[in-house]
mmCIF file of C-alpha atoms in Angstrom:
data_model
loop_
_atom_site.group_PDB
_atom_site.id
_atom_site.type_symbol
_atom_site.label_atom_id
_atom_site.label_comp_id
_atom_site.label_asym_id
_atom_site.label_seq_id
_atom_site.Cartn_x
_atom_site.Cartn_y
_atom_site.Cartn_z
ATOM 1 C CA MET A 974 34.558 13.760 -13.973
ATOM 2 C CA ASN A 975 34.628 15.541 -10.520
ATOM 3 C CA ARG A 976 31.498 17.399 -9.724
ATOM 4 C CA ARG A 977 31.329 20.325 -12.027
ATOM 5 C CA GLN A 978 34.733 20.365 -12.619
ATOM 6 C CA PHE A 979 35.905 21.865 -9.047
ATOM 7 C CA PHE A 980 39.729 20.982 -9.905
ATOM 8 C CA ARG A 981 39.585 22.767 -12.893
ATOM 9 C CA SER A 982 42.237 24.927 -11.839
ATOM 10 C CA THR A 983 44.190 25.735 -8.380
ATOM 11 C CA ILE A 984 42.181 28.589 -7.658
ATOM 12 C CA ALA A 985 39.169 26.318 -7.511
ATOM 13 C CA ALA A 986 41.188 23.770 -5.661
ATOM 14 C CA ALA A 987 41.880 26.300 -3.450
ATOM 15 C CA ALA A 988 38.531 27.408 -2.899
ATOM 16 C CA LEU A 989 37.478 23.761 -2.312
ATOM 17 C CA MET A 990 40.258 22.876 0.838
ATOM 18 C CA ALA A 991 38.070 26.209 2.136
ATOM 19 C CA MET A 992 34.772 24.199 1.817
ATOM 20 C CA PRO A 993 33.047 22.573 4.631
ATOM 21 C CA ALA A 994 33.992 18.531 4.901
ATOM 22 C CA ALA A 995 30.291 17.738 3.678
ATOM 23 C CA ALA A 996 30.650 19.808 0.476
ATOM 24 C CA MET A 997 34.200 18.150 -0.148
ATOM 25 C CA ALA A 998 32.338 14.562 -0.104
ATOM 26 C CA ASP A 999 30.113 15.735 -2.883
ATOM 27 C CA THR A 1000 33.215 15.218 -5.153
ATOM 28 C CA SER A 1001 32.642 11.630 -4.743
ATOM 29 C CA ARG A 1002 29.144 11.420 -4.304
ATOM 30 C CA ILE A 1003 26.464 10.684 -6.979
ATOM 31 C CA ASP A 1004 22.898 12.033 -5.983
ATOM 32 C CA VAL A 1005 19.952 9.307 -7.195
ATOM 33 C CA TYR A 1006 16.478 11.293 -6.666
ATOM 34 C CA ILE A 1007 13.664 8.637 -6.602
ATOM 35 C CA THR A 1008 10.072 9.160 -7.455
ATOM 36 C CA GLY A 1009 8.738 5.595 -6.733
ATOM 37 C CA ASP A 1010 7.389 4.069 -3.516
ATOM 38 C CA SER A 1011 9.271 2.349 -0.673
ATOM 39 C CA ASN A 1012 9.480 -0.835 -2.557
ATOM 40 C CA ILE A 1013 11.841 1.302 -5.230
ATOM 41 C CA ILE A 1014 13.716 3.009 -2.760
ATOM 42 C CA ASN A 1015 14.576 -0.358 -0.827
ATOM 43 C CA PHE A 1016 15.428 -1.690 -4.657
ATOM 44 C CA TRP A 1017 18.083 0.940 -5.077
ATOM 45 C CA ASN A 1018 19.404 0.898 -1.485
ATOM 46 C CA ASN A 1019 19.756 -2.929 -1.330
ATOM 47 C CA ILE A 1020 20.350 -3.963 -4.731
ATOM 48 C CA ILE A 1021 21.710 -1.280 -7.050
ATOM 49 C CA LYS A 1022 23.768 0.693 -4.544
ATOM 50 C CA PRO A 1023 26.229 -1.903 -3.157
ATOM 51 C CA ALA A 1024 26.660 -3.470 -6.654
ATOM 52 C CA TYR A 1025 28.087 -0.168 -7.770
ATOM 53 C CA GLU A 1026 29.895 0.936 -4.813
ATOM 54 C CA LYS A 1027 31.905 -2.454 -4.773
ATOM 55 C CA ALA A 1028 32.498 -1.870 -8.453
ATOM 56 C CA ASN A 1029 33.302 1.684 -7.920
ATOM 57 C CA PRO A 1030 34.642 2.125 -4.248
ATOM 58 C CA GLU A 1031 35.610 5.714 -4.730
ATOM 59 C CA TYR A 1032 32.080 6.832 -5.360
ATOM 60 C CA THR A 1033 29.240 6.615 -2.996
ATOM 61 C CA LEU A 1034 25.411 6.608 -3.920
ATOM 62 C CA ASN A 1035 23.177 8.930 -2.100
ATOM 63 C CA VAL A 1036 19.501 7.751 -2.395
ATOM 64 C CA VAL A 1037 16.784 10.666 -1.902
ATOM 65 C CA SER A 1038 13.302 10.114 -2.058
ATOM 66 C CA ALA A 1039 11.448 12.884 -4.132
ATOM 67 C CA ARG A 1040 8.217 11.286 -4.828
ATOM 68 C CA ASN A 1041 5.703 14.238 -5.882
ATOM 69 C CA ASN A 1042 8.294 16.872 -5.303
ATOM 70 C CA ILE A 1043 10.472 16.405 -8.423
ATOM 71 C CA ALA A 1044 9.454 19.405 -10.636
ATOM 72 C CA PRO A 1045 11.256 21.892 -8.530
ATOM 73 C CA ILE A 1046 14.495 19.607 -8.459
ATOM 74 C CA VAL A 1047 14.264 19.377 -12.283
ATOM 75 C CA GLU A 1048 13.912 23.108 -12.598
ATOM 76 C CA ARG A 1049 16.850 23.767 -10.342
ATOM 77 C CA THR A 1050 18.710 21.893 -12.456
ATOM 78 C CA LEU A 1051 17.715 23.495 -15.824
ATOM 79 C CA ALA A 1052 18.516 26.851 -14.068
ATOM 80 C CA ALA A 1053 22.077 25.482 -13.289
ATOM 81 C CA LEU A 1054 22.647 24.586 -16.975
ATOM 82 C CA GLY A 1055 25.562 26.530 -18.586
ATOM 83 C CA THR A 1056 26.907 27.747 -15.087
ATOM 84 C CA ASP A 1057 29.158 26.709 -12.881
ATOM 85 C CA ALA A 1058 26.299 25.848 -10.327
ATOM 86 C CA ASP A 1059 26.157 22.258 -8.956
ATOM 87 C CA PRO A 1060 22.605 21.056 -9.397
ATOM 88 C CA GLN A 1061 23.601 18.348 -6.943
ATOM 89 C CA VAL A 1062 21.552 15.874 -8.488
ATOM 90 C CA ASP A 1063 23.193 13.090 -10.714
ATOM 91 C CA ILE A 1064 20.340 10.979 -12.037
ATOM 92 C CA PHE A 1065 16.886 10.537 -11.932
ATOM 93 C CA ASP A 1066 15.220 6.852 -11.612
ATOM 94 C CA GLU A 1067 11.733 8.056 -13.155
ATOM 95 C CA ASN A 1068 11.522 11.062 -14.761
ATOM 96 C CA ASP A 1069 9.769 12.701 -18.112
ATOM 97 C CA PRO A 1070 12.472 14.113 -19.810
ATOM 98 C CA ASN A 1071 9.623 16.215 -22.057
ATOM 99 C CA LEU A 1072 9.452 18.312 -19.050
ATOM 100 C CA PRO A 1073 9.857 20.790 -18.492
ATOM 101 C CA LYS A 1074 9.044 22.218 -21.897
ATOM 102 C CA GLY A 1075 12.225 22.876 -23.722
ATOM 103 C CA ALA A 1076 14.397 20.996 -21.704
ATOM 104 C CA ILE A 1077 15.598 18.715 -24.561
ATOM 105 C CA GLU A 1078 16.026 21.543 -26.735
ATOM 106 C CA LYS A 1079 18.208 23.037 -24.136
ATOM 107 C CA GLY A 1080 20.477 20.336 -23.793
ATOM 108 C CA LEU A 1081 19.523 19.500 -20.216
ATOM 109 C CA TRP A 1082 19.516 15.531 -20.730
ATOM 110 C CA VAL A 1083 21.825 13.217 -21.913
ATOM 111 C CA ASP A 1084 21.211 11.305 -25.100
ATOM 112 C CA PHE A 1085 21.722 7.604 -24.426
ATOM 113 C CA SER A 1086 21.824 6.746 -27.897
ATOM 114 C CA LYS A 1087 25.121 8.455 -28.265
ATOM 115 C CA ALA A 1088 26.357 7.609 -24.891
ATOM 116 C CA GLY A 1089 28.384 4.376 -25.746
ATOM 117 C CA LEU A 1090 26.578 2.548 -22.702
ATOM 118 C CA ALA A 1091 27.535 -0.991 -23.292
ATOM 119 C CA ASN A 1092 24.239 -2.295 -22.419
ATOM 120 C CA TYR A 1093 22.124 -0.265 -24.171
ATOM 121 C CA ASP A 1094 21.965 -2.441 -27.227
ATOM 122 C CA LYS A 1095 20.378 -4.972 -24.841
ATOM 123 C CA LEU A 1096 17.203 -3.066 -24.329
ATOM 124 C CA ASN A 1097 14.011 -4.323 -25.905
ATOM 125 C CA PRO A 1098 13.032 -2.243 -28.458
ATOM 126 C CA VAL A 1099 9.134 -2.059 -27.294
ATOM 127 C CA THR A 1100 10.570 -0.057 -23.779
ATOM 128 C CA LEU A 1101 12.112 2.663 -25.778
ATOM 129 C CA GLU A 1102 9.872 6.289 -26.433
ATOM 130 C CA THR A 1103 12.715 8.518 -26.530
ATOM 131 C CA SER A 1104 16.613 8.605 -26.298
ATOM 132 C CA PHE A 1105 16.628 10.980 -23.578
ATOM 133 C CA GLY A 1106 14.950 8.538 -21.197
ATOM 134 C CA LEU A 1107 16.547 5.318 -20.126
ATOM 135 C CA PRO A 1108 13.765 2.488 -19.584
ATOM 136 C CA TYR A 1109 15.045 0.322 -16.570
ATOM 137 C CA ARG A 1110 11.918 -1.183 -15.236
ATOM 138 C CA GLY A 1111 8.096 -1.533 -16.456
ATOM 139 C CA THR A 1112 4.757 -2.491 -15.776
ATOM 140 C CA GLN A 1113 1.827 -3.606 -17.934
ATOM 141 C CA VAL A 1114 -1.557 -4.542 -17.469
ATOM 142 C CA VAL A 1115 -1.822 -8.363 -17.951
ATOM 143 C CA LEU A 1116 -4.923 -10.925 -17.342
ATOM 144 C CA ALA A 1117 -3.726 -13.389 -14.146
ATOM 145 C CA TYR A 1118 -5.702 -16.719 -14.167
ATOM 146 C CA ASP A 1119 -6.316 -19.878 -12.022
ATOM 147 C CA THR A 1120 -4.350 -22.655 -14.122
ATOM 148 C CA THR A 1121 -6.088 -25.395 -11.884
ATOM 149 C CA LYS A 1122 -9.614 -23.785 -13.405
ATOM 150 C CA LEU A 1123 -8.164 -22.919 -17.156
ATOM 151 C CA SER A 1124 -5.338 -24.477 -18.747
ATOM 152 C CA PRO A 1125 -2.768 -22.145 -20.381
ATOM 153 C CA GLU A 1126 -3.532 -23.375 -23.786
ATOM 154 C CA ASN A 1127 -7.324 -22.039 -23.408
ATOM 155 C CA ALA A 1128 -6.151 -18.668 -21.888
ATOM 156 C CA PRO A 1129 -7.858 -15.771 -24.215
ATOM 157 C CA LYS A 1130 -5.445 -14.308 -26.439
ATOM 158 C CA THR A 1131 -7.585 -11.492 -28.054
ATOM 159 C CA TRP A 1132 -10.313 -9.539 -27.041
ATOM 160 C CA ALA A 1133 -12.906 -11.460 -28.853
ATOM 161 C CA GLU A 1134 -11.729 -14.672 -26.798
ATOM 162 C CA LEU A 1135 -11.789 -12.950 -23.619
ATOM 163 C CA VAL A 1136 -15.590 -11.959 -24.007
ATOM 164 C CA ALA A 1137 -16.441 -15.563 -25.343
ATOM 165 C CA TRP A 1138 -14.627 -17.098 -22.449
ATOM 166 C CA MET A 1139 -16.494 -14.633 -19.933
ATOM 167 C CA LYS A 1140 -19.660 -15.479 -21.512
ATOM 168 C CA ALA A 1141 -19.017 -19.109 -21.410
ATOM 169 C CA ASN A 1142 -17.974 -18.670 -17.816
ATOM 170 C CA PRO A 1143 -20.326 -16.342 -15.998
ATOM 171 C CA GLY A 1144 -19.277 -14.655 -12.683
ATOM 172 C CA GLN A 1145 -15.349 -15.700 -12.819
ATOM 173 C CA PHE A 1146 -14.243 -12.701 -14.175
ATOM 174 C CA THR A 1147 -13.903 -9.109 -12.464
ATOM 175 C CA HIS A 1148 -12.050 -5.770 -12.480
ATOM 176 C CA ASN A 1149 -11.856 -2.936 -10.118
ATOM 177 C CA ARG A 1150 -13.330 0.251 -10.651
ATOM 178 C CA PRO A 1151 -11.684 2.481 -13.132
ATOM 179 C CA ASP A 1152 -10.873 5.289 -10.561
ATOM 180 C CA THR A 1153 -9.513 3.150 -7.894
ATOM 181 C CA GLY A 1154 -6.587 1.762 -9.660
ATOM 182 C CA GLY A 1155 -4.834 0.778 -13.112
ATOM 183 C CA SER A 1156 -5.328 -2.434 -13.714
ATOM 184 C CA GLY A 1157 -9.388 -2.085 -14.008
ATOM 185 C CA GLY A 1158 -8.765 1.559 -15.212
ATOM 186 C CA ASN A 1159 -6.875 -0.090 -18.195
ATOM 187 C CA PHE A 1160 -9.426 -2.889 -18.852
ATOM 188 C CA VAL A 1161 -11.787 -0.001 -19.551
ATOM 189 C CA ARG A 1162 -9.415 1.670 -21.773
ATOM 190 C CA ARG A 1163 -8.783 -1.467 -23.550
ATOM 191 C CA ALA A 1164 -12.449 -1.816 -24.357
ATOM 192 C CA ILE A 1165 -12.138 1.797 -25.428
ATOM 193 C CA HIS A 1166 -9.648 0.834 -27.882
ATOM 194 C CA GLU A 1167 -11.355 -2.198 -29.270
ATOM 195 C CA ALA A 1168 -14.356 -0.022 -30.031
ATOM 196 C CA ASN A 1169 -12.009 2.575 -31.940
ATOM 197 C CA GLY A 1170 -10.282 0.181 -34.331
ATOM 198 C CA ARG A 1171 -7.475 -0.900 -31.640
ATOM 199 C CA ASP A 1172 -5.628 2.501 -32.678
ATOM 200 C CA PRO A 1173 -4.471 3.915 -29.696
ATOM 201 C CA SER A 1174 -2.938 6.964 -31.697
ATOM 202 C CA LEU A 1175 -6.468 8.534 -31.660
ATOM 203 C CA PHE A 1176 -5.996 9.273 -28.090
ATOM 204 C CA ARG A 1177 -3.938 11.955 -27.102
ATOM 205 C CA ILE A 1178 -3.177 14.651 -24.093
ATOM 206 C CA ASP A 1179 -3.789 17.224 -26.256
ATOM 207 C CA ASN A 1180 -6.908 16.148 -28.481
ATOM 208 C CA TYR A 1181 -9.781 15.742 -25.968
ATOM 209 C CA VAL A 1182 -12.626 17.520 -27.222
ATOM 210 C CA ALA A 1183 -15.994 17.352 -25.003
ATOM 211 C CA GLY A 1184 -18.872 15.822 -27.188
ATOM 212 C CA GLU A 1185 -16.745 14.304 -29.844
ATOM 213 C CA SER A 1186 -14.355 12.666 -27.776
ATOM 214 C CA ASP A 1187 -17.324 11.556 -25.392
ATOM 215 C CA ALA A 1188 -18.728 9.668 -28.130
ATOM 216 C CA MET A 1189 -15.500 7.677 -28.836
ATOM 217 C CA LEU A 1190 -15.428 6.837 -25.253
ATOM 218 C CA ALA A 1191 -19.157 5.586 -25.458
ATOM 219 C CA LYS A 1192 -18.546 3.265 -28.000
ATOM 220 C CA GLY A 1193 -15.943 1.526 -25.377
ATOM 221 C CA PHE A 1194 -18.560 1.766 -22.614
ATOM 222 C CA GLU A 1195 -21.470 -0.408 -25.153
ATOM 223 C CA LEU A 1196 -18.581 -3.098 -24.892
ATOM 224 C CA LEU A 1197 -18.186 -2.960 -21.656
ATOM 225 C CA LYS A 1198 -22.240 -3.024 -20.738
ATOM 226 C CA GLU A 1199 -22.219 -6.427 -22.952
ATOM 227 C CA ILE A 1200 -19.981 -8.140 -20.704
ATOM 228 C CA ALA A 1201 -21.441 -6.561 -17.442
ATOM 229 C CA PRO A 1202 -23.885 -9.404 -17.041
ATOM 230 C CA TYR A 1203 -20.853 -12.183 -17.003
ATOM 231 C CA THR A 1204 -18.732 -10.370 -14.628
ATOM 232 C CA TYR A 1205 -18.675 -11.637 -10.780
ATOM 233 C CA GLY A 1206 -21.663 -10.391 -8.933
ATOM 234 C CA PRO A 1207 -23.098 -9.772 -11.707
ATOM 235 C CA GLY A 1208 -21.594 -6.030 -11.743
ATOM 236 C CA SER A 1209 -19.905 -5.991 -9.072
ATOM 237 C CA TYR A 1210 -16.445 -4.222 -9.301
ATOM 238 C CA THR A 1211 -13.558 -4.762 -6.759
ATOM 239 C CA GLY A 1212 -12.328 -1.406 -4.910
ATOM 240 C CA ASP A 1213 -8.672 -1.364 -6.050
ATOM 241 C CA ASN A 1214 -5.987 -3.389 -7.683
ATOM 242 C CA MET A 1215 -5.265 -5.474 -4.823
ATOM 243 C CA GLN A 1216 -8.634 -6.174 -3.957
ATOM 244 C CA SER A 1217 -8.854 -8.078 -7.707
ATOM 245 C CA ILE A 1218 -5.415 -10.070 -6.814
ATOM 246 C CA GLN A 1219 -7.003 -11.390 -3.558
ATOM 247 C CA LEU A 1220 -10.365 -12.309 -4.820
ATOM 248 C CA LEU A 1221 -8.046 -14.440 -7.582
ATOM 249 C CA ALA A 1222 -6.112 -16.085 -4.450
ATOM 250 C CA GLN A 1223 -9.268 -16.880 -2.634
ATOM 251 C CA GLY A 1224 -10.667 -18.867 -5.848
ATOM 252 C CA VAL A 1225 -13.585 -16.287 -5.910
ATOM 253 C CA VAL A 1226 -13.013 -15.788 -9.556
ATOM 254 C CA THR A 1227 -10.649 -17.497 -12.196
ATOM 255 C CA MET A 1228 -9.325 -14.292 -14.329
ATOM 256 C CA VAL A 1229 -8.675 -10.766 -13.429
ATOM 257 C CA PRO A 1230 -6.601 -8.302 -14.917
ATOM 258 C CA VAL A 1231 -3.856 -7.004 -12.933
ATOM 259 C CA TRP A 1232 -0.379 -5.005 -13.047
ATOM 260 C CA SER A 1233 2.105 -7.165 -13.672
ATOM 261 C CA ASP A 1234 4.503 -5.900 -11.151
ATOM 262 C CA MET A 1235 1.800 -6.522 -8.538
ATOM 263 C CA ALA A 1236 0.996 -9.939 -9.424
ATOM 264 C CA LEU A 1237 4.846 -10.771 -9.729
ATOM 265 C CA ASP A 1238 5.337 -9.474 -6.224
ATOM 266 C CA ALA A 1239 2.233 -11.360 -5.088
ATOM 267 C CA VAL A 1240 3.551 -15.006 -6.582
ATOM 268 C CA ASN A 1241 6.914 -14.180 -5.053
ATOM 269 C CA LYS A 1242 5.789 -13.062 -1.588
ATOM 270 C CA GLY A 1243 3.025 -16.139 -1.863
ATOM 271 C CA VAL A 1244 -0.010 -14.182 -1.812
ATOM 272 C CA LEU A 1245 -0.903 -15.790 -5.183
ATOM 273 C CA PRO A 1246 0.097 -19.501 -5.696
ATOM 274 C CA GLU A 1247 2.225 -20.651 -8.202
ATOM 275 C CA THR A 1248 -0.416 -21.979 -9.879
ATOM 276 C CA THR A 1249 -1.261 -18.688 -11.045
ATOM 277 C CA GLY A 1250 -0.981 -18.221 -14.859
ATOM 278 C CA PHE A 1251 -0.663 -15.220 -17.086
ATOM 279 C CA THR A 1252 -1.658 -14.163 -20.418
ATOM 280 C CA GLN A 1253 -1.307 -10.827 -22.603
ATOM 281 C CA LEU A 1254 -3.806 -9.986 -26.014
ATOM 282 C CA THR A 1255 -1.955 -10.270 -28.787
ATOM 283 C CA ASP A 1256 -4.416 -8.188 -31.030
ATOM 284 C CA LEU A 1257 -3.551 -5.224 -28.946
ATOM 285 C CA ALA A 1258 -2.151 -5.176 -25.275
ATOM 286 C CA PHE A 1259 -3.321 -3.667 -22.449
ATOM 287 C CA ALA A 1260 -1.683 -0.403 -21.607
ATOM 288 C CA GLY A 1261 1.342 -0.056 -19.474
ATOM 289 C CA GLY A 1262 4.764 1.748 -19.299
ATOM 290 C CA PHE A 1263 8.294 1.911 -18.290
ATOM 291 C CA ALA A 1264 9.984 3.900 -16.349
ATOM 292 C CA ASP A 1265 12.707 6.256 -17.734
ATOM 293 C CA MET A 1266 16.001 7.126 -15.692
ATOM 294 C CA THR A 1267 17.304 10.757 -16.998
ATOM 295 C CA VAL A 1268 20.733 12.107 -16.568
ATOM 296 C CA PRO A 1269 21.245 15.706 -16.527
ATOM 297 C CA THR A 1270 23.883 17.047 -19.075
ATOM 298 C CA ASN A 1271 25.267 19.098 -16.148
ATOM 299 C CA ALA A 1272 25.540 16.026 -13.349
ATOM 300 C CA GLY A 1273 28.505 17.061 -11.235
ATOM 301 C CA ASN A 1274 29.991 13.593 -11.624
ATOM 302 C CA LEU A 1275 28.697 12.686 -15.294
ATOM 303 C CA GLU A 1276 31.330 9.890 -16.400
ATOM 304 C CA ALA A 1277 30.772 8.195 -13.160
ATOM 305 C CA THR A 1278 26.928 8.321 -13.393
ATOM 306 C CA MET A 1279 26.794 6.726 -16.994
ATOM 307 C CA LYS A 1280 28.583 3.801 -15.205
ATOM 308 C CA LEU A 1281 25.506 3.621 -12.665
ATOM 309 C CA ALA A 1282 23.106 3.871 -15.792
ATOM 310 C CA ASP A 1283 24.848 1.078 -17.577
ATOM 311 C CA LEU A 1284 24.935 -1.262 -14.375
ATOM 312 C CA VAL A 1285 21.426 -0.863 -14.112
ATOM 313 C CA LEU A 1286 20.852 -2.092 -17.500
ATOM 314 C CA SER A 1287 23.174 -4.992 -16.643
ATOM 315 C CA PRO A 1288 21.394 -8.841 -16.896
ATOM 316 C CA GLU A 1289 22.332 -8.873 -13.208
ATOM 317 C CA VAL A 1290 20.020 -5.985 -12.010
ATOM 318 C CA GLN A 1291 17.772 -6.683 -14.633
ATOM 319 C CA THR A 1292 16.953 -10.101 -13.502
ATOM 320 C CA LYS A 1293 16.780 -8.494 -9.641
ATOM 321 C CA VAL A 1294 14.212 -6.052 -11.540
ATOM 322 C CA VAL A 1295 11.890 -8.855 -11.744
ATOM 323 C CA THR A 1296 12.757 -11.030 -8.875
ATOM 324 C CA GLU A 1297 12.831 -8.330 -6.302
ATOM 325 C CA ILE A 1298 10.080 -5.849 -7.477
ATOM 326 C CA GLY A 1299 8.203 -7.698 -9.555
ATOM 327 C CA ALA A 1300 8.453 -5.495 -12.580
ATOM 328 C CA PHE A 1301 9.375 -6.037 -16.281
ATOM 329 C CA PRO A 1302 12.979 -5.951 -17.496
ATOM 330 C CA ALA A 1303 14.068 -3.459 -20.083
ATOM 331 C CA ILE A 1304 16.218 -5.489 -21.619
ATOM 332 C CA SER A 1305 14.919 -8.277 -23.667
ATOM 333 C CA TRP A 1306 14.026 -11.351 -21.865
ATOM 334 C CA ASP A 1307 16.728 -12.976 -23.873
ATOM 335 C CA HIS A 1308 19.477 -11.794 -21.824
ATOM 336 C CA LEU A 1309 18.007 -12.951 -18.436
ATOM 337 C CA PRO A 1310 18.065 -16.752 -16.922
ATOM 338 C CA LYS A 1311 16.354 -19.117 -19.385
ATOM 339 C CA ASP A 1312 14.076 -20.413 -16.299
ATOM 340 C CA LEU A 1313 13.045 -17.203 -15.525
ATOM 341 C CA ALA A 1314 12.351 -15.839 -19.176
ATOM 342 C CA ALA A 1315 10.345 -19.164 -19.655
ATOM 343 C CA LYS A 1316 8.142 -18.690 -16.639
ATOM 344 C CA TYR A 1317 6.844 -15.591 -17.598
ATOM 345 C CA ALA A 1318 6.733 -16.063 -21.499
ATOM 346 C CA ALA A 1319 3.178 -15.121 -21.337
ATOM 347 C CA MET A 1320 3.823 -11.833 -20.042
ATOM 348 C CA GLN A 1321 6.084 -10.536 -22.730
ATOM 349 C CA PRO A 1322 5.026 -7.448 -24.090
ATOM 350 C CA ALA A 1323 5.087 -7.206 -27.733
ATOM 351 C CA SER A 1324 3.674 -3.851 -27.418
ATOM 352 C CA ILE A 1325 2.922 -1.421 -24.849
ATOM 353 C CA PRO A 1326 0.172 0.892 -25.396
ATOM 354 C CA THR A 1327 -0.681 4.073 -23.916
ATOM 355 C CA PHE A 1328 -3.405 5.919 -22.894
ATOM 356 C CA PRO A 1329 -3.159 9.763 -21.860
ATOM 357 C CA GLY A 1330 -4.166 11.299 -18.753
ATOM 358 C CA GLY A 1331 -5.471 14.702 -18.570
ATOM 359 C CA PRO A 1332 -9.144 15.508 -19.281
ATOM 360 C CA TRP A 1333 -9.920 11.748 -20.471
ATOM 361 C CA VAL A 1334 -9.175 10.469 -17.050
ATOM 362 C CA SER A 1335 -12.410 12.222 -15.415
ATOM 363 C CA ALA A 1336 -14.360 11.809 -18.777
ATOM 364 C CA ILE A 1337 -13.636 7.799 -18.749
ATOM 365 C CA SER A 1338 -14.717 7.687 -14.999
ATOM 366 C CA ASP A 1339 -17.826 9.527 -15.078
ATOM 367 C CA GLY A 1340 -18.887 7.790 -18.532
ATOM 368 C CA TRP A 1341 -18.213 4.430 -16.667
ATOM 369 C CA PHE A 1342 -20.280 5.146 -13.662
ATOM 370 C CA ARG A 1343 -23.007 6.751 -15.752
ATOM 371 C CA THR A 1344 -23.002 4.215 -18.600
ATOM 372 C CA VAL A 1345 -21.650 0.536 -17.436
ATOM 373 C CA ALA A 1346 -22.057 0.760 -13.568
ATOM 374 C CA PRO A 1347 -24.738 3.153 -12.322
ATOM 375 C CA HIS A 1348 -25.852 0.964 -9.709
ATOM 376 C CA VAL A 1349 -21.863 1.274 -8.297
ATOM 377 C CA THR A 1350 -21.605 4.323 -5.491
ATOM 378 C CA ARG A 1351 -18.870 6.419 -6.078
#
């Protein structure tokens, strides 16, 4: 499909010829809006773009960094829906299809379950939250540990086993403050889940109630108070995600919670040694999530964009998701090289719990500093 069907009639074709060259180039250009960091932009430019353009030489990928300015671009796309206006965007690499409110009901986003993508059936079911978003890279908090000090067969697999290991190995575990990074923040949230029946559904973006909800959080803080004397220091917490990785790399501690993508990238770059092991709790995993691509139904080059979406889910690109940016693949690991899947078998998620933001964020940080770590300066 050409961009917004400019060639739908001879009148449209004549109007196109009168346009400046830059506008004419739009008919063969796919605009990709990136909300991720420079590593994600580089991944699109260095991995996806050349692969796609080689397979589809009539099209050019235009990779645009949007960062925190995604909302007005989505609003512009919604405003163009049902008109002949070209929103000048074909795909978002990370975007919540539930926003803006009513966008799905108005028909803004492609339903990928009905799009006929050849690689859609390869998706790992745990990555799917909605058929209007197409997951392609993920991250989840896992436990990273030094296998020269702790053998994989003895690595904790449940919260109870983790607590028992910490008590048997005082000072060999730490995490960052929950207000300075998600690896420590989601360790705290895992304790809250543990203290509330391991039921993530109890915590939603719209159900925080001061007092009542704080009592639920307090149960988790009590668990964290119990293990605080056995952490490095004791009671010393790192300043951010990377500091936890650095303490592990230096051999100061044996185990830390980490973001899977940061840890895999650290191993690939030699920051963490190859002897680093990973484990995930099997009674209830740590929180995480997947970046969902969204494609507007009024994308100018919709057919070509769907070929792009399918390419991103291909085993070749998904392998690069692991090796180049250290993220989880969205497709099942059995579609990736066997040696790669075996290497990271312990990290493969059977579930990916989530924890809402909004008022929960400040309530968790405030409660942790007040209850668990009153000696730590904010």
